[in-house]
CSV table of C-alpha atoms and ligand atoms in Angstrom, one decimal:
chain,number,residue,atom,x,y,z
A,1385,MET,CA,10.4,-105.5,-147.5
A,1386,LYS,CA,12.0,-102.9,-149.0
A,1387,GLY,CA,7.9,-101.4,-149.4
A,1388,VAL,CA,8.0,-102.3,-145.7
A,1389,THR,CA,10.8,-100.5,-144.7
A,1390,LEU,CA,9.2,-97.6,-147.2
A,1391,LEU,CA,6.5,-98.4,-145.4
A,1392,THR,CA,8.1,-98.1,-142.1
A,1393,LYS,CA,10.1,-95.3,-142.4
A,1394,PRO,CA,7.0,-92.9,-143.5
A,1395,ILE,CA,5.2,-94.3,-140.4
A,1396,ARG,CA,7.5,-93.8,-137.9
A,1397,LYS,CA,7.6,-90.0,-139.6
A,1398,PHE,CA,3.8,-90.4,-139.0
A,1399,ARG,CA,4.0,-91.2,-135.2
A,1400,LYS,CA,6.6,-88.7,-134.3
A,1401,PRO,CA,3.3,-85.7,-133.9
A,1402,ILE,CA,1.9,-88.3,-132.1
A,1403,GLN,CA,4.1,-88.6,-129.4
A,1404,ASN,CA,5.1,-85.0,-129.2
A,1405,LEU,CA,0.9,-84.6,-129.3
A,1406,LEU,CA,1.1,-87.6,-126.4
A,1407,VAL,CA,4.0,-85.4,-124.7
A,1408,PHE,CA,2.0,-81.4,-125.2
A,1409,GLY,CA,-1.0,-83.5,-123.9
A,1410,GLY,CA,0.3,-85.2,-120.4
A,1411,ILE,CA,2.1,-81.3,-119.8
A,1412,ILE,CA,-1.4,-80.2,-120.6
A,1413,LEU,CA,-2.8,-83.0,-118.1
A,1414,LEU,CA,0.1,-82.4,-115.6
A,1415,THR,CA,-0.4,-78.5,-114.8
A,1416,THR,CA,-3.7,-79.1,-114.9
A,1417,LEU,CA,-3.7,-81.3,-111.9
A,1418,ALA,CA,-0.6,-79.4,-110.4
A,1419,ILE,CA,-3.1,-75.9,-110.4
A,1420,VAL,CA,-6.4,-78.1,-109.1
A,1421,PHE,CA,-3.8,-79.7,-106.3
A,1422,ILE,CA,-2.8,-76.2,-105.6
A,1423,LEU,CA,-5.6,-75.0,-105.7
A,1424,SER,CA,-6.9,-77.8,-102.7
A,1425,ASN,CA,-4.4,-76.7,-101.4
A,1426,GLU,CA,-5.1,-72.6,-101.6
A,1427,SER,CA,-8.7,-73.9,-100.3
A,1428,LEU,CA,-7.2,-76.0,-97.5
A,1429,LYS,CA,-5.2,-72.9,-96.1
A,1430,PHE,CA,-8.2,-70.8,-96.8
A,1431,LYS,CA,-10.8,-73.6,-94.1
A,1432,LYS,CA,-7.3,-74.0,-91.7
A,1433,THR,CA,-7.7,-69.7,-91.6
A,1434,GLN,CA,-11.1,-69.9,-90.9
A,1435,ALA,CA,-10.2,-72.4,-88.1
A,1436,GLU,CA,-7.5,-70.2,-86.4
A,1437,THR,CA,-10.3,-67.5,-86.1
A,1438,GLU,CA,-12.0,-69.8,-84.1
A,1439,ILE,CA,-9.5,-70.9,-82.3
A,1440,ASN,CA,-8.3,-67.3,-81.2
A,1441,GLU,CA,-11.9,-67.0,-79.6
A,1442,PRO,CA,-12.7,-70.2,-77.8
A,1443,VAL,CA,-15.8,-71.9,-77.9
A,1444,ASN,CA,-16.8,-72.3,-74.6
A,1445,ASN,CA,-14.8,-70.0,-72.4
A,1446,THR,CA,-16.7,-69.0,-69.2
A,1447,LEU,CA,-15.0,-67.0,-66.3
A,1448,THR,CA,-16.4,-67.9,-62.5
A,1449,LYS,CA,-15.9,-66.2,-59.1
A,1450,THR,CA,-16.4,-67.6,-56.2
A,1451,ASN,CA,-15.6,-67.4,-53.0
A,1452,SER,CA,-12.3,-68.7,-50.6
A,1453,GLN,CA,-11.8,-70.5,-47.3
A,1454,PHE,CA,-9.8,-66.7,-47.1
A,1455,PRO,CA,-12.8,-64.5,-46.8
A,1456,GLU,CA,-10.6,-61.3,-48.3
A,1457,ILE,CA,-9.7,-63.5,-51.8
A,1458,SER,CA,-11.6,-64.9,-54.4
A,1459,ILE,CA,-10.5,-67.4,-56.7
A,1460,ILE,CA,-11.7,-66.9,-60.4
A,1461,THR,CA,-11.8,-70.2,-62.5
A,1462,ASP,CA,-11.5,-69.1,-66.4
A,1463,PHE,CA,-12.5,-72.4,-68.6
A,1464,SER,CA,-12.7,-73.8,-72.6
A,1465,ASP,CA,-13.2,-76.6,-73.4
A,1466,ASP,CA,-12.7,-75.9,-77.0
A,1467,VAL,CA,-11.6,-78.3,-78.8
A,1468,TYR,CA,-8.3,-77.3,-80.0
A,1469,THR,CA,-6.9,-75.2,-77.2
A,1470,PRO,CA,-9.0,-76.4,-73.7
A,1471,PHE,CA,-7.7,-74.8,-70.8
A,1472,LYS,CA,-8.6,-74.1,-67.1
A,1473,LEU,CA,-7.1,-71.1,-65.1
A,1474,VAL,CA,-7.8,-70.9,-61.1
A,1475,TYR,CA,-6.2,-67.9,-59.7
A,1476,PRO,CA,-6.7,-65.7,-56.9
A,1477,GLN,CA,-8.9,-62.3,-56.8
A,1478,THR,CA,-8.2,-59.4,-53.6
A,1479,ASP,CA,-9.5,-55.9,-53.3
A,1480,ASN,CA,-6.0,-54.7,-54.6
A,1481,ASP,CA,-6.0,-53.2,-58.5
A,1482,HIS,CA,-2.0,-53.5,-57.8
A,1483,PHE,CA,-1.7,-57.5,-56.8
A,1484,ASN,CA,-5.0,-58.1,-58.9
A,1485,ALA,CA,-3.1,-56.4,-61.9
A,1486,SER,CA,0.3,-58.5,-60.6
A,1487,ILE,CA,-1.7,-61.7,-61.5
A,1488,LEU,CA,-3.6,-61.4,-64.5
A,1489,THR,CA,-0.6,-60.3,-66.4
A,1490,TYR,CA,1.3,-63.5,-65.5
A,1491,ILE,CA,-2.1,-65.0,-66.4
A,1492,THR,CA,-2.0,-63.1,-69.8
A,1493,GLU,CA,1.0,-63.6,-70.9
A,1494,THR,CA,1.1,-67.8,-70.2
A,1495,LYS,CA,-3.0,-68.0,-72.4
A,1496,ASN,CA,-1.2,-66.4,-74.7
A,1497,ASP,CA,1.6,-68.0,-75.1
A,1498,TYR,CA,-0.3,-71.0,-75.2
A,1499,LEU,CA,-3.5,-70.0,-77.8
A,1500,THR,CA,-0.2,-68.9,-80.4
A,1501,THR,CA,1.6,-71.3,-80.6
A,1502,MET,CA,-1.7,-73.8,-80.6
A,1503,ASN,CA,-2.4,-71.7,-83.8
A,1504,ASN,CA,0.9,-71.8,-85.2
A,1505,ASN,CA,0.4,-75.3,-84.9
A,1506,ILE,CA,-3.1,-75.9,-86.5
A,1507,ASN,CA,-1.8,-73.6,-89.3
A,1508,ASN,CA,1.1,-75.7,-90.1
A,1509,GLU,CA,-0.2,-79.7,-89.5
A,1510,LYS,CA,-0.1,-81.2,-93.1
A,1511,LYS,CA,-2.4,-83.5,-91.7
A,1512,ASP,CA,-6.3,-82.7,-90.8
A,1513,THR,CA,-5.0,-84.4,-87.2
A,1514,THR,CA,-4.7,-81.6,-84.5
A,1515,VAL,CA,-3.0,-82.9,-81.5
A,1516,SER,CA,-5.6,-80.9,-79.1
A,1517,GLY,CA,-2.8,-78.5,-77.2
A,1518,GLU,CA,-3.5,-78.5,-72.7
A,1519,LEU,CA,-3.3,-75.6,-70.8
A,1520,ASN,CA,-3.6,-75.9,-66.5
A,1521,ILE,CA,-3.4,-73.0,-64.5
A,1522,GLY,CA,-3.6,-74.6,-60.4
A,1523,LEU,CA,-3.3,-72.3,-57.5
A,1524,GLU,CA,-2.5,-72.9,-54.1
A,1525,ILE,CA,-2.7,-70.3,-50.9
A,1526,PHE,CA,-1.2,-70.4,-47.4
A,1527,GLN,CA,-1.4,-68.2,-44.8
A,1528,HIS,CA,1.2,-67.6,-42.7
A,1529,ASN,CA,1.2,-65.1,-39.2
A,1530,GLU,CA,-2.3,-63.6,-40.2
A,1531,ILE,CA,-1.4,-60.9,-42.5
A,1532,TYR,CA,0.3,-63.0,-45.0
A,1533,TYR,CA,-0.3,-64.7,-48.0
A,1534,SER,CA,1.9,-67.3,-50.3
A,1535,PHE,CA,0.0,-67.8,-53.7
A,1536,VAL,CA,1.0,-70.6,-55.7
A,1537,LEU,CA,0.4,-71.2,-59.2
A,1538,THR,CA,2.0,-74.2,-61.0
A,1539,THR,CA,1.1,-74.5,-64.9
A,1540,VAL,CA,1.2,-77.2,-67.1
A,1541,VAL,CA,1.0,-76.4,-70.1
A,1542,TYR,CA,0.9,-79.4,-73.8
A,1543,THR,CA,1.5,-78.1,-77.1
A,1544,GLY,CA,2.6,-80.8,-79.1
A,1545,GLY,CA,4.8,-82.7,-78.5
A,1546,GLU,CA,6.8,-84.8,-76.6
A,1547,ASN,CA,6.6,-83.3,-72.8
A,1548,GLN,CA,4.1,-81.3,-71.1
A,1549,ARG,CA,6.2,-78.5,-69.6
A,1550,THR,CA,5.7,-77.8,-65.2
A,1551,SER,CA,6.2,-74.4,-64.0
A,1552,THR,CA,5.7,-72.6,-60.6
A,1553,LYS,CA,5.5,-68.7,-60.4
A,1554,THR,CA,4.5,-68.1,-56.2
A,1555,PHE,CA,3.3,-64.2,-55.0
A,1556,PHE,CA,4.2,-63.1,-51.7
A,1557,TYR,CA,1.2,-60.9,-50.7
A,1558,ASN,CA,1.4,-58.9,-47.4
A,1559,LEU,CA,-2.9,-58.1,-47.2
A,1560,GLU,CA,-2.7,-55.7,-44.7
A,1561,THR,CA,-1.5,-53.3,-46.9
A,1562,GLY,CA,-1.8,-55.1,-49.6
A,1563,GLU,CA,2.4,-54.8,-51.0
A,1564,MET,CA,3.4,-58.1,-53.1
A,1565,LEU,CA,7.2,-59.1,-51.3
A,1566,ASP,CA,10.1,-60.3,-52.3
A,1567,LEU,CA,12.9,-63.1,-50.9
A,1568,LYS,CA,14.5,-59.9,-49.8
A,1569,SER,CA,11.9,-58.0,-47.7
A,1570,LEU,CA,11.6,-61.6,-46.0
A,1571,LEU,CA,16.1,-61.7,-44.9
A,1572,ASN,CA,15.5,-58.0,-44.2
A,1573,GLY,CA,17.8,-57.0,-47.1
A,1574,ASN,CA,20.8,-59.0,-45.8
A,1575,ASP,CA,23.5,-60.2,-48.0
A,1576,ASN,CA,24.9,-62.0,-44.6
A,1577,ASN,CA,22.1,-64.0,-44.2
A,1578,LEU,CA,21.0,-64.4,-48.0
A,1579,ILE,CA,24.6,-65.9,-48.3
A,1580,LYS,CA,23.3,-68.5,-45.8
A,1581,LEU,CA,20.0,-69.3,-47.1
A,1582,ALA,CA,21.6,-70.0,-50.7
A,1583,THR,CA,24.2,-71.7,-49.2
A,1584,TYR,CA,21.5,-74.2,-47.2
A,1585,VAL,CA,18.8,-74.8,-49.9
A,1586,ARG,CA,22.2,-76.1,-52.6
A,1587,GLY,CA,23.6,-78.3,-50.0
A,1588,GLN,CA,20.1,-79.4,-49.8
A,1589,LEU,CA,20.1,-79.7,-53.7
A,1590,GLU,CA,23.1,-81.4,-53.6
A,1591,GLN,CA,22.2,-83.8,-51.1
A,1592,HIS,CA,18.7,-84.8,-51.7
A,1593,PRO,CA,18.3,-88.5,-52.5
A,1594,GLN,CA,16.6,-88.4,-55.8
A,1595,LEU,CA,18.7,-85.1,-56.9
A,1596,LYS,CA,21.9,-85.5,-55.9
A,1597,ASN,CA,22.8,-88.1,-58.8
A,1598,GLN,CA,20.2,-86.3,-61.3
A,1599,ILE,CA,22.3,-82.3,-60.3
A,1600,LEU,CA,23.2,-79.9,-63.5
A,1601,VAL,CA,25.9,-78.3,-62.1
A,1602,GLU,CA,26.7,-75.9,-63.6
A,1603,LYS,CA,23.1,-75.7,-63.6
A,1604,LEU,CA,22.8,-75.7,-60.4
A,1605,GLU,CA,26.0,-73.1,-59.1
A,1606,THR,CA,23.7,-69.9,-61.2
A,1607,THR,CA,20.5,-71.1,-60.2
A,1608,THR,CA,21.5,-71.1,-56.2
A,1609,LYS,CA,24.0,-67.7,-56.0
A,1610,PRO,CA,23.5,-65.4,-53.7
A,1611,VAL,CA,22.2,-62.8,-55.2
A,1612,TRP,CA,18.8,-61.1,-54.7
A,1613,THR,CA,17.5,-62.4,-58.4
A,1614,ASN,CA,18.0,-65.5,-57.7
A,1615,PHE,CA,14.8,-67.9,-54.8
A,1616,GLN,CA,12.7,-66.0,-56.4
A,1617,CYS,CA,9.6,-68.1,-56.3
A,1618,PHE,CA,8.9,-69.5,-52.3
A,1619,ALA,CA,6.2,-69.2,-50.6
A,1620,ILE,CA,5.6,-69.7,-46.7
A,1621,LYS,CA,4.0,-73.5,-45.5
A,1622,ASP,CA,3.1,-74.7,-42.6
A,1623,GLU,CA,6.4,-73.8,-40.6
A,1624,SER,CA,8.3,-74.1,-43.5
A,1625,LEU,CA,9.9,-71.5,-46.7
A,1626,LEU,CA,9.3,-74.0,-49.6
A,1627,ILE,CA,11.8,-72.6,-52.5
A,1628,TYR,CA,10.8,-73.9,-55.6
A,1629,PHE,CA,12.7,-74.8,-58.9
A,1630,ASN,CA,11.4,-75.3,-62.5
A,1631,GLU,CA,11.8,-78.8,-64.8
A,1632,TYR,CA,15.7,-78.0,-65.4
A,1633,GLU,CA,16.9,-75.3,-64.1
A,1634,VAL,CA,19.2,-77.1,-61.3
A,1635,ALA,CA,18.5,-81.1,-61.8
A,1636,SER,CA,17.3,-83.1,-64.6
A,1637,GLY,CA,14.1,-83.3,-65.9
A,1638,VAL,CA,13.1,-86.4,-64.5
A,1639,VAL,CA,13.1,-85.2,-61.3
A,1640,GLY,CA,10.6,-82.6,-62.4
A,1641,SER,CA,10.2,-79.6,-61.2
A,1642,PRO,CA,11.8,-79.8,-57.5
A,1643,VAL,CA,11.2,-77.8,-53.7
A,1644,ILE,CA,13.5,-78.1,-51.1
A,1645,ALA,CA,11.7,-77.2,-47.3
A,1646,VAL,CA,13.5,-75.1,-45.2
A,1647,GLU,CA,12.5,-75.4,-41.3
A,1648,LEU,CA,11.5,-71.7,-40.1
A,1649,SER,CA,12.4,-73.0,-37.1
A,1650,PHE,CA,15.8,-73.3,-38.9
A,1651,ILE,CA,16.0,-70.3,-40.2
A,1652,ASN,CA,14.3,-68.2,-37.9
A,1653,PRO,CA,17.5,-66.7,-36.9
A,1654,ILE,CA,17.9,-64.9,-40.7
A,1655,LEU,CA,14.0,-63.4,-40.7
A,1656,ALA,CA,13.2,-60.5,-40.6
A,1657,THR,CA,11.1,-60.7,-37.1
A,1658,GLU,CA,7.7,-60.1,-38.8
A,1659,PHE,CA,8.2,-63.1,-40.7
A,1660,GLN,CA,9.7,-65.4,-38.2
A,1661,ALA,CA,7.4,-68.3,-36.8
A,1662,LYS,CA,5.0,-67.4,-33.8
A,1663,ASN,CA,5.0,-70.7,-32.4
A,1664,ILE,CA,7.7,-72.5,-32.7
A,1665,GLN,CA,10.2,-73.8,-29.6
A,1666,VAL,CA,7.4,-72.5,-26.8
A,1667,ASN,CA,9.8,-74.6,-24.7
A,1668,HIS,CA,12.4,-71.9,-24.8
A,1669,ALA,CA,10.5,-69.2,-23.7
A,1670,THR,CA,11.2,-68.2,-20.7
A,1671,ILE,CA,9.3,-64.8,-19.2
A,1672,ILE,CA,12.3,-62.0,-18.8
A,1673,ASN,CA,12.9,-59.3,-17.5
A,1674,PRO,CA,14.6,-57.3,-19.3
A,1675,ASN,CA,16.5,-55.1,-16.0
A,1676,THR,CA,17.5,-59.0,-13.9
A,1677,LYS,CA,21.3,-60.2,-14.7
A,1678,ARG,CA,21.2,-62.9,-17.1
A,1679,VAL,CA,23.5,-65.5,-18.0
A,1680,ALA,CA,23.6,-68.8,-20.7
A,1681,LEU,CA,24.7,-72.1,-19.6
A,1682,THR,CA,26.1,-73.9,-22.2
A,1683,PHE,CA,27.7,-77.7,-22.3
A,1684,ASP,CA,29.1,-79.4,-25.7
A,1685,ASP,CA,30.6,-82.4,-26.7
A,1686,GLY,CA,27.3,-84.5,-25.7
A,1687,PRO,CA,24.7,-85.8,-25.3
A,1688,ARG,CA,26.5,-88.6,-22.3
A,1689,PRO,CA,24.0,-90.2,-20.6
A,1690,GLU,CA,25.4,-91.0,-17.4
A,1691,VAL,CA,26.3,-87.0,-17.2
A,1692,THR,CA,23.7,-85.1,-19.0
A,1693,MET,CA,20.6,-86.7,-17.2
A,1694,ARG,CA,22.6,-85.6,-13.8
A,1695,ILE,CA,23.1,-82.0,-15.1
A,1696,LEU,CA,19.1,-82.1,-16.3
A,1697,GLN,CA,18.3,-82.7,-12.6
A,1698,SER,CA,20.5,-80.0,-11.2
A,1699,LEU,CA,19.1,-77.1,-14.1
A,1700,GLU,CA,15.4,-78.5,-13.0
A,1701,LYS,CA,16.4,-78.0,-8.8
A,1702,TYR,CA,17.2,-74.4,-10.2
A,1703,LYS,CA,14.4,-73.5,-13.1
A,1704,ALA,CA,17.5,-72.9,-14.6
A,1705,LYS,CA,17.2,-73.3,-19.1
A,1706,ALA,CA,20.6,-73.9,-20.7
A,1707,THR,CA,22.4,-74.7,-23.8
A,1708,PHE,CA,23.6,-77.7,-24.8
A,1709,TYR,CA,25.8,-78.0,-28.1
A,1710,MET,CA,25.5,-81.8,-29.1
A,1711,LEU,CA,28.1,-83.6,-31.6
A,1712,GLY,CA,25.9,-85.7,-34.0
A,1713,LYS,CA,27.2,-89.1,-33.0
A,1714,SER,CA,26.6,-88.8,-29.9
A,1715,VAL,CA,23.0,-87.4,-31.0
A,1716,GLN,CA,23.4,-90.8,-33.1
A,1717,GLN,CA,24.4,-92.4,-30.4
A,1718,SER,CA,21.7,-91.7,-27.6
A,1719,PRO,CA,18.9,-90.3,-29.2
A,1720,GLU,CA,16.5,-90.6,-25.5
A,1721,THR,CA,19.1,-88.2,-23.8
A,1722,ALA,CA,18.8,-85.8,-26.9
A,1723,LYS,CA,15.4,-86.3,-26.9
A,1724,GLU,CA,14.8,-85.7,-23.2
A,1725,VAL,CA,16.6,-82.4,-23.3
A,1726,LEU,CA,14.5,-80.6,-25.6
A,1727,THR,CA,11.3,-82.0,-23.7
A,1728,ARG,CA,13.1,-80.0,-20.4
A,1729,GLY,CA,12.9,-77.2,-22.0
A,1730,HIS,CA,16.8,-76.8,-23.1
A,1731,GLU,CA,18.1,-75.6,-26.3
A,1732,ILE,CA,19.9,-77.8,-28.8
A,1733,GLY,CA,22.3,-76.6,-30.3
A,1734,ASN,CA,24.7,-77.9,-33.4
A,1735,HIS,CA,28.4,-78.9,-32.0
A,1736,THR,CA,29.4,-80.7,-35.6
A,1737,TRP,CA,29.4,-84.8,-35.7
A,1738,SER,CA,33.2,-85.7,-35.4
A,1739,HIS,CA,34.9,-82.8,-33.7
A,1740,PRO,CA,37.0,-81.4,-36.4
A,1741,ILE,CA,38.9,-78.1,-36.7
A,1742,LEU,CA,36.4,-77.1,-39.3
A,1743,THR,CA,38.8,-74.2,-40.5
A,1744,LYS,CA,41.3,-77.2,-41.6
A,1745,LEU,CA,38.0,-78.7,-43.6
A,1746,THR,CA,36.8,-78.7,-47.1
A,1747,LYS,CA,33.1,-76.8,-48.1
A,1748,GLU,CA,31.7,-80.4,-48.8
A,1749,GLN,CA,32.9,-81.9,-45.6
A,1750,ILE,CA,32.4,-79.2,-43.1
A,1751,LEU,CA,28.9,-79.6,-45.0
A,1752,ASN,CA,29.4,-82.6,-44.3
A,1753,GLU,CA,29.8,-82.3,-40.2
A,1754,TYR,CA,27.0,-79.8,-40.1
A,1755,ASN,CA,23.9,-81.9,-42.6
A,1756,SER,CA,25.0,-85.1,-40.4
A,1757,THR,CA,24.4,-83.6,-37.3
A,1758,SER,CA,21.4,-81.0,-38.7
A,1759,GLU,CA,19.6,-84.6,-39.9
A,1760,ALA,CA,20.8,-86.2,-36.5
A,1761,ILE,CA,19.5,-83.5,-34.0
A,1762,PHE,CA,16.3,-83.4,-36.4
A,1763,ASN,CA,15.8,-87.4,-36.5
A,1764,ALA,CA,16.1,-88.1,-32.1
A,1765,THR,CA,14.6,-84.8,-31.0
A,1766,GLY,CA,11.8,-83.4,-33.9
A,1767,GLN,CA,13.7,-80.0,-34.0
A,1768,TYR,CA,16.3,-78.9,-35.4
A,1769,ALA,CA,19.5,-77.3,-33.7
A,1770,THR,CA,19.2,-73.8,-33.5
A,1771,THR,CA,22.6,-72.0,-32.8
A,1772,PHE,CA,25.6,-73.9,-33.9
A,1773,ARG,CA,29.3,-73.9,-32.0
A,1774,PRO,CA,32.1,-74.8,-33.8
A,1775,PRO,CA,34.5,-76.9,-32.0
A,1776,TYR,CA,37.5,-75.2,-30.5
A,1777,GLY,CA,36.0,-71.7,-31.5
A,1778,ALA,CA,37.4,-72.2,-35.1
A,1779,ILE,CA,36.0,-70.3,-37.1
A,1780,ASN,CA,36.6,-68.0,-40.6
A,1781,ASP,CA,34.7,-66.2,-43.2
A,1782,PHE,CA,34.9,-69.1,-45.1
A,1783,VAL,CA,33.6,-71.1,-42.5
A,1784,ASN,CA,30.9,-69.0,-41.7
A,1785,ALA,CA,29.3,-68.8,-44.6
A,1786,GLN,CA,28.7,-72.7,-45.2
A,1787,ILE,CA,26.8,-72.7,-42.0
A,1788,PRO,CA,23.1,-71.0,-41.7
A,1789,LEU,CA,22.7,-71.3,-38.4
A,1790,PRO,CA,24.0,-68.5,-36.5
A,1791,ILE,CA,27.0,-68.9,-34.5
A,1792,ALA,CA,27.8,-68.5,-31.1
A,1793,ILE,CA,31.2,-68.6,-28.9
A,1794,TRP,CA,31.7,-67.9,-25.3
A,1795,SER,CA,32.9,-65.5,-23.4
A,1796,ILE,CA,34.0,-67.5,-20.5
A,1797,ASP,CA,36.0,-71.2,-21.0
A,1798,THR,CA,35.7,-72.7,-17.4
A,1799,LEU,CA,38.1,-75.6,-18.7
A,1800,ASP,CA,36.7,-78.0,-16.9
A,1801,TRP,CA,37.8,-80.3,-19.6
A,1802,LYS,CA,41.6,-80.0,-18.7
A,1803,HIS,CA,41.4,-79.5,-14.6
A,1804,LYS,CA,38.6,-81.9,-14.0
A,1805,ASN,CA,37.6,-80.4,-10.5
A,1806,ALA,CA,34.3,-79.2,-9.3
A,1807,GLN,CA,35.4,-76.5,-6.5
A,1808,THR,CA,37.9,-75.0,-9.7
A,1809,LEU,CA,34.4,-74.7,-11.8
A,1810,LEU,CA,33.0,-72.3,-9.5
A,1811,THR,CA,36.3,-70.6,-8.8
A,1812,ILE,CA,36.5,-69.7,-12.6
A,1813,VAL,CA,33.2,-68.6,-12.7
A,1814,LYS,CA,32.7,-66.4,-10.2
A,1815,LYS,CA,36.3,-64.4,-11.3
A,1816,SER,CA,35.2,-63.6,-14.3
A,1817,ILE,CA,31.6,-63.6,-14.2
A,1818,HIS,CA,29.8,-60.0,-16.3
A,1819,ASN,CA,25.9,-59.7,-17.2
A,1820,ASN,CA,24.9,-61.8,-21.1
A,1821,ALA,CA,28.5,-64.0,-20.1
A,1822,ILE,CA,27.9,-67.1,-22.2
A,1823,ILE,CA,29.9,-69.8,-19.7
A,1824,LEU,CA,31.2,-73.0,-21.3
A,1825,MET,CA,31.5,-76.4,-20.1
A,1826,HIS,CA,30.8,-79.8,-21.1
A,1827,ASP,CA,28.0,-82.7,-20.1
A,1828,ILE,CA,30.6,-85.3,-20.0
A,1829,HIS,CA,32.6,-85.1,-17.1
A,1830,SER,CA,31.0,-86.2,-13.9
A,1831,SER,CA,33.7,-83.4,-12.3
A,1832,THR,CA,31.2,-80.6,-14.4
A,1833,ALA,CA,28.3,-82.9,-13.1
A,1834,ASP,CA,30.0,-82.9,-9.5
A,1835,GLY,CA,30.8,-78.7,-9.3
A,1836,LEU,CA,26.8,-77.5,-11.2
A,1837,GLU,CA,24.8,-77.3,-7.7
A,1838,PRO,CA,27.3,-74.8,-6.1
A,1839,LEU,CA,27.8,-73.2,-9.5
A,1840,LEU,CA,24.0,-72.3,-9.7
A,1841,ALA,CA,23.5,-72.2,-6.5
A,1842,TYR,CA,26.1,-69.1,-6.4
A,1843,LEU,CA,24.5,-67.7,-9.7
A,1844,GLN,CA,21.0,-67.4,-8.6
A,1845,GLU,CA,22.4,-65.8,-5.1
A,1846,GLN,CA,24.0,-63.7,-7.6
A,1847,GLY,CA,20.8,-62.0,-8.8
A,1848,TYR,CA,21.1,-64.3,-12.7
A,1849,GLU,CA,18.1,-65.7,-14.6
A,1850,PHE,CA,20.0,-68.7,-16.6
A,1851,VAL,CA,18.9,-68.3,-19.6
A,1852,THR,CA,19.4,-70.2,-23.7
A,1853,VAL,CA,22.0,-68.8,-25.7
A,1854,SER,CA,18.9,-67.8,-28.2
A,1855,GLU,CA,18.0,-65.8,-25.8
A,1856,ILE,CA,20.6,-63.8,-24.7
A,1857,ASN,CA,21.4,-63.6,-28.5
A,1858,LYS,CA,18.1,-61.0,-27.9
A,1859,TYR,CA,20.2,-59.1,-25.6
A,1860,LYS,CA,23.2,-58.8,-27.0
A,1861,GLU,CA,22.5,-57.1,-30.1
B,126,LIG,NI1,33.5,-79.1,-28.1
């Protein structure tokens, strides 16, 4: 047993070097494996570097030029079906170098960003499976008043990850002068016009049925602030001013990129003359001799069918045009009468929904009164109101800032609501009539309908022409 013990000991002693050898061998093996691994990894990297070189010059890249529907504008298509970085970029080209350079700057920057991101992705990929990207730039062209063109470039980009991103870039361009125009030119550089547009657009975003629950309050506040650097993404399409917002700029991603359409008939008064829609409200275009005397008859608080229709008949007899400041709630009750007013060539103004004293209301309440009436008038007649009259003439800077339309007060108050007397109506007007007068009456009292014809006869005899408020405003400026 001892021998065994003895023997065991030397054997144990003898085995130690073997163990050491095994350990060393193992280390050598592992090192070799590690070196092989690193080397193979290097060669992997080397392969990828080669791939990068290929992607920088995308295969099958073609550039084609075609005609657009507008003779002065060509369409360029930059296309590649590269397996990792395919793209299709469609953009306009004209004879104007400055315009072409502006467009190309945007196109090139977008394309380079995409290719760089994709190349970085490919270099950093651990597996061979590299997701191929996507870049599409689509183009829409809208023409306005013959010489103005809106170019809307919609970019969709995907560089891996969960979502593709969409963004919009616009160019507004005078094809005659070759001038690029911004929103400031459109609004005549007038700060008040900007405030009115900003207020209106914000109101539309806040009340939009799909957007209102997704609004990012702070972002909306910043994005719709009345500063000239905002609202730079716009186009004029089919008698509407379109204001584009990118994803997450005003609302959460689920609603995509919101676009607000502002009817030109609605903002015509705040646009510089050359951008105003030409063919809107032809109804109201009366041939006016600048040397004749003019008067604007206005009827508030209607429509009330039994009175309003009688007034329309009297106006018809004298070929007189007038303006009706309607209450939203009455328009909702009598949409046919509202429609008839417009059909007969008169003008409709917004007089709030429920006739409150606006100076006592909050911003939200004012916007509610205004917007609900604006909608009711549009729903009934297919057109928006052109001017706004505050109930009781109660207005201040705060109220004014919320209302995008020109404010129309009056210069002669007939007090028809108080005396309700057909004869007194004429007596009061006779006393204070003057050129470019705006006369306040109400188409809710039958006494006013009774007294209208004698009033029309008198004013016509005095050489007055009967025009709408929008028309008379042109002579007052
Ligand atoms: Ni009123």
